[in-house]
């Protein structure tokens, strides 16, 4: 049974890595938590950090009735170091957790796996590592992968 479950997880993971939708953000898009754009698992977007105080907010609400393991992935532009943090809310609306994903440096990929239970919401915020890490012409990519669903 465990082998069958592991095979299913690997199959789903492989298919999600090769078949990902994407959208491209606009300047001024998702600049606050209140204006965050919804991004479902299997989708991604590309955007820029235009200045020292710019950031991009997205979120996902788990209305599936199942617990999900999600993998947000941030690819910084070459020569720039962008980070992301995530903020989770329980099904009753209470803030649960605020975490910064591990930082792998300029031009690298940052990612983390997180569990989102039914009715929970997660917000993601992409930011420059410091006030010098921005460029209105350098696109980063952010993808949200579904790793496992119970």
mmCIF file of C-alpha atoms in Angstrom:
data_model
loop_
_atom_site.group_PDB
_atom_site.id
_atom_site.type_symbol
_atom_site.label_atom_id
_atom_site.label_comp_id
_atom_site.label_asym_id
_atom_site.label_seq_id
_atom_site.Cartn_x
_atom_site.Cartn_y
_atom_site.Cartn_z
ATOM 1 C CA UNK A 1 0.000 0.000 0.000
ATOM 2 C CA UNK A 2 2.803 2.419 0.921
ATOM 3 C CA UNK A 3 4.605 1.654 -2.332
ATOM 4 C CA UNK A 4 1.421 2.371 -4.302
ATOM 5 C CA UNK A 5 0.924 5.673 -2.444
ATOM 6 C CA UNK A 6 4.577 6.684 -3.002
ATOM 7 C CA UNK A 7 4.279 5.882 -6.722
ATOM 8 C CA UNK A 8 1.131 8.028 -6.948
ATOM 9 C CA UNK A 9 2.877 10.934 -5.180
ATOM 10 C CA UNK A 10 5.867 10.698 -7.541
ATOM 11 C CA UNK A 11 3.597 10.483 -10.591
ATOM 12 C CA UNK A 12 1.566 13.528 -9.561
ATOM 13 C CA UNK A 13 4.739 15.477 -8.701
ATOM 14 C CA UNK A 14 6.336 14.688 -12.061
ATOM 15 C CA UNK A 15 3.229 15.657 -14.006
ATOM 16 C CA UNK A 16 2.875 18.935 -12.114
ATOM 17 C CA UNK A 17 6.477 19.836 -12.829
ATOM 18 C CA UNK A 18 5.960 19.461 -16.552
ATOM 19 C CA UNK A 19 2.436 20.876 -16.927
ATOM 20 C CA UNK A 20 2.310 24.196 -15.125
ATOM 21 C CA UNK A 21 0.146 27.102 -16.165
ATOM 22 C CA UNK A 22 1.469 30.598 -15.826
ATOM 23 C CA UNK A 23 0.291 34.158 -15.787
ATOM 24 C CA UNK A 24 2.231 37.390 -15.979
ATOM 25 C CA UNK A 25 1.625 40.118 -13.458
ATOM 26 C CA UNK A 26 1.239 43.815 -14.152
ATOM 27 C CA UNK A 27 3.018 46.718 -12.490
ATOM 28 C CA UNK A 28 1.046 47.630 -9.365
ATOM 29 C CA UNK A 29 -0.478 44.140 -9.187
ATOM 30 C CA UNK A 30 -0.924 42.547 -5.720
ATOM 31 C CA UNK A 31 1.024 45.276 -3.919
ATOM 32 C CA UNK A 32 -0.706 44.694 -0.549
ATOM 33 C CA UNK A 33 -2.149 41.741 1.302
ATOM 34 C CA UNK A 34 -5.599 43.274 0.789
ATOM 35 C CA UNK A 35 -5.113 43.323 -3.007
ATOM 36 C CA UNK A 36 -3.478 39.869 -3.203
ATOM 37 C CA UNK A 37 -4.349 37.816 -6.268
ATOM 38 C CA UNK A 38 -5.428 34.182 -5.953
ATOM 39 C CA UNK A 39 -3.032 31.628 -7.422
ATOM 40 C CA UNK A 40 -4.144 27.972 -7.424
ATOM 41 C CA UNK A 41 -1.755 25.000 -7.298
ATOM 42 C CA UNK A 42 -0.377 24.190 -10.731
ATOM 43 C CA UNK A 43 -0.183 27.849 -11.720
ATOM 44 C CA UNK A 44 2.561 30.432 -11.580
ATOM 45 C CA UNK A 45 3.277 33.980 -12.553
ATOM 46 C CA UNK A 46 6.134 36.251 -13.495
ATOM 47 C CA UNK A 47 6.573 39.769 -12.205
ATOM 48 C CA UNK A 48 9.137 42.368 -11.178
ATOM 49 C CA UNK A 49 10.101 44.130 -7.975
ATOM 50 C CA UNK A 50 10.070 47.739 -9.195
ATOM 51 C CA UNK A 51 11.657 49.486 -6.215
ATOM 52 C CA UNK A 52 12.940 49.222 -2.648
ATOM 53 C CA UNK A 53 9.437 49.219 -1.133
ATOM 54 C CA UNK A 54 7.665 47.049 -3.699
ATOM 55 C CA UNK A 55 6.438 43.531 -3.003
ATOM 56 C CA UNK A 56 3.966 41.143 -4.621
ATOM 57 C CA UNK A 57 1.176 39.368 -2.703
ATOM 58 C CA UNK A 58 -0.731 36.251 -3.773
ATOM 59 C CA UNK A 59 -2.835 33.754 -1.851
ATOM 60 C CA UNK A 60 -4.509 30.380 -2.031
ATOM 61 C CA UNK A 61 -7.626 29.239 -0.138
ATOM 62 C CA UNK A 62 -7.999 25.489 0.381
ATOM 63 C CA UNK A 63 -11.642 24.758 -0.378
ATOM 64 C CA UNK A 64 -10.973 21.167 -1.482
ATOM 65 C CA UNK A 65 -12.075 19.450 1.742
ATOM 66 C CA UNK A 66 -8.677 17.695 1.847
ATOM 67 C CA UNK A 67 -5.308 18.494 3.411
ATOM 68 C CA UNK A 68 -2.784 19.573 0.797
ATOM 69 C CA UNK A 69 0.992 19.684 0.684
ATOM 70 C CA UNK A 70 2.016 22.704 -1.375
ATOM 71 C CA UNK A 71 5.434 23.729 -2.669
ATOM 72 C CA UNK A 72 5.778 27.444 -3.470
ATOM 73 C CA UNK A 73 8.871 28.032 -5.632
ATOM 74 C CA UNK A 74 10.509 31.412 -6.232
ATOM 75 C CA UNK A 75 13.142 31.780 -8.973
ATOM 76 C CA UNK A 76 15.049 35.049 -8.513
ATOM 77 C CA UNK A 77 16.297 36.868 -11.613
ATOM 78 C CA UNK A 78 19.963 36.468 -12.476
ATOM 79 C CA UNK A 79 22.122 38.654 -10.224
ATOM 80 C CA UNK A 80 19.266 39.550 -7.843
ATOM 81 C CA UNK A 81 18.237 38.013 -4.533
ATOM 82 C CA UNK A 82 14.502 37.882 -3.887
ATOM 83 C CA UNK A 83 12.873 36.171 -0.922
ATOM 84 C CA UNK A 84 9.350 35.170 -0.003
ATOM 85 C CA UNK A 85 7.485 34.629 3.189
ATOM 86 C CA UNK A 86 4.144 33.036 3.788
ATOM 87 C CA UNK A 87 1.380 33.702 6.258
ATOM 88 C CA UNK A 88 -1.237 31.064 7.068
ATOM 89 C CA UNK A 89 -4.709 31.462 8.511
ATOM 90 C CA UNK A 90 -6.716 28.688 10.174
ATOM 91 C CA UNK A 91 -10.213 27.814 8.945
ATOM 92 C CA UNK A 92 -11.702 30.050 11.680
ATOM 93 C CA UNK A 93 -9.732 33.046 10.303
ATOM 94 C CA UNK A 94 -7.148 33.152 13.108
ATOM 95 C CA UNK A 95 -3.588 33.847 11.972
ATOM 96 C CA UNK A 96 -1.561 30.686 12.389
ATOM 97 C CA UNK A 97 2.008 31.029 11.132
ATOM 98 C CA UNK A 98 4.399 33.538 9.563
ATOM 99 C CA UNK A 99 7.510 31.987 7.998
ATOM 100 C CA UNK A 100 10.326 33.143 5.719
ATOM 101 C CA UNK A 101 11.363 30.510 3.180
ATOM 102 C CA UNK A 102 15.040 29.580 3.166
ATOM 103 C CA UNK A 103 17.188 31.973 1.130
ATOM 104 C CA UNK A 104 19.519 30.488 -1.469
ATOM 105 C CA UNK A 105 20.998 33.732 -2.785
ATOM 106 C CA UNK A 106 21.080 35.780 -5.969
ATOM 107 C CA UNK A 107 19.645 34.128 -9.076
ATOM 108 C CA UNK A 108 18.742 30.990 -7.139
ATOM 109 C CA UNK A 109 15.550 29.138 -6.284
ATOM 110 C CA UNK A 110 13.863 29.381 -2.870
ATOM 111 C CA UNK A 111 11.164 26.896 -1.908
ATOM 112 C CA UNK A 112 9.461 25.236 1.018
ATOM 113 C CA UNK A 113 6.810 22.559 1.525
ATOM 114 C CA UNK A 114 3.782 23.438 3.638
ATOM 115 C CA UNK A 115 0.597 21.704 4.734
ATOM 116 C CA UNK A 116 -2.697 23.508 4.198
ATOM 117 C CA UNK A 117 -5.716 21.904 5.847
ATOM 118 C CA UNK A 118 -9.318 22.256 4.612
ATOM 119 C CA UNK A 119 -10.629 25.814 4.992
ATOM 120 C CA UNK A 120 -7.175 27.314 5.590
ATOM 121 C CA UNK A 121 -5.691 30.181 3.580
ATOM 122 C CA UNK A 122 -2.073 31.012 2.823
ATOM 123 C CA UNK A 123 -0.665 34.341 1.630
ATOM 124 C CA UNK A 124 2.694 34.611 -0.150
ATOM 125 C CA UNK A 125 4.749 37.807 -0.343
ATOM 126 C CA UNK A 126 7.740 38.148 -2.711
ATOM 127 C CA UNK A 127 10.222 40.849 -1.647
ATOM 128 C CA UNK A 128 13.752 42.017 -2.406
ATOM 129 C CA UNK A 129 16.334 40.602 0.026
ATOM 130 C CA UNK A 130 17.256 44.189 0.929
ATOM 131 C CA UNK A 131 16.551 47.688 -0.430
ATOM 132 C CA UNK A 132 19.091 47.263 -3.269
ATOM 133 C CA UNK A 133 17.522 44.039 -4.606
ATOM 134 C CA UNK A 134 15.046 45.293 -7.190
ATOM 135 C CA UNK A 135 14.904 45.993 -10.903
ATOM 136 C CA UNK A 136 11.782 47.011 -12.832
ATOM 137 C CA UNK A 137 13.024 45.084 -15.893
ATOM 138 C CA UNK A 138 14.154 41.820 -14.213
ATOM 139 C CA UNK A 139 11.405 39.194 -14.015
ATOM 140 C CA UNK A 140 11.216 36.590 -11.290
ATOM 141 C CA UNK A 141 8.929 33.568 -11.432
ATOM 142 C CA UNK A 142 6.742 32.182 -8.660
ATOM 143 C CA UNK A 143 5.025 28.803 -8.986
ATOM 144 C CA UNK A 144 2.715 26.959 -6.622
ATOM 145 C CA UNK A 145 2.938 23.186 -6.947
ATOM 146 C CA UNK A 146 0.574 20.617 -5.451
ATOM 147 C CA UNK A 147 2.774 17.878 -3.998
ATOM 148 C CA UNK A 148 0.187 15.734 -2.219
ATOM 149 C CA UNK A 149 -3.544 15.693 -1.454
ATOM 150 C CA UNK A 150 -5.162 13.514 1.250
#
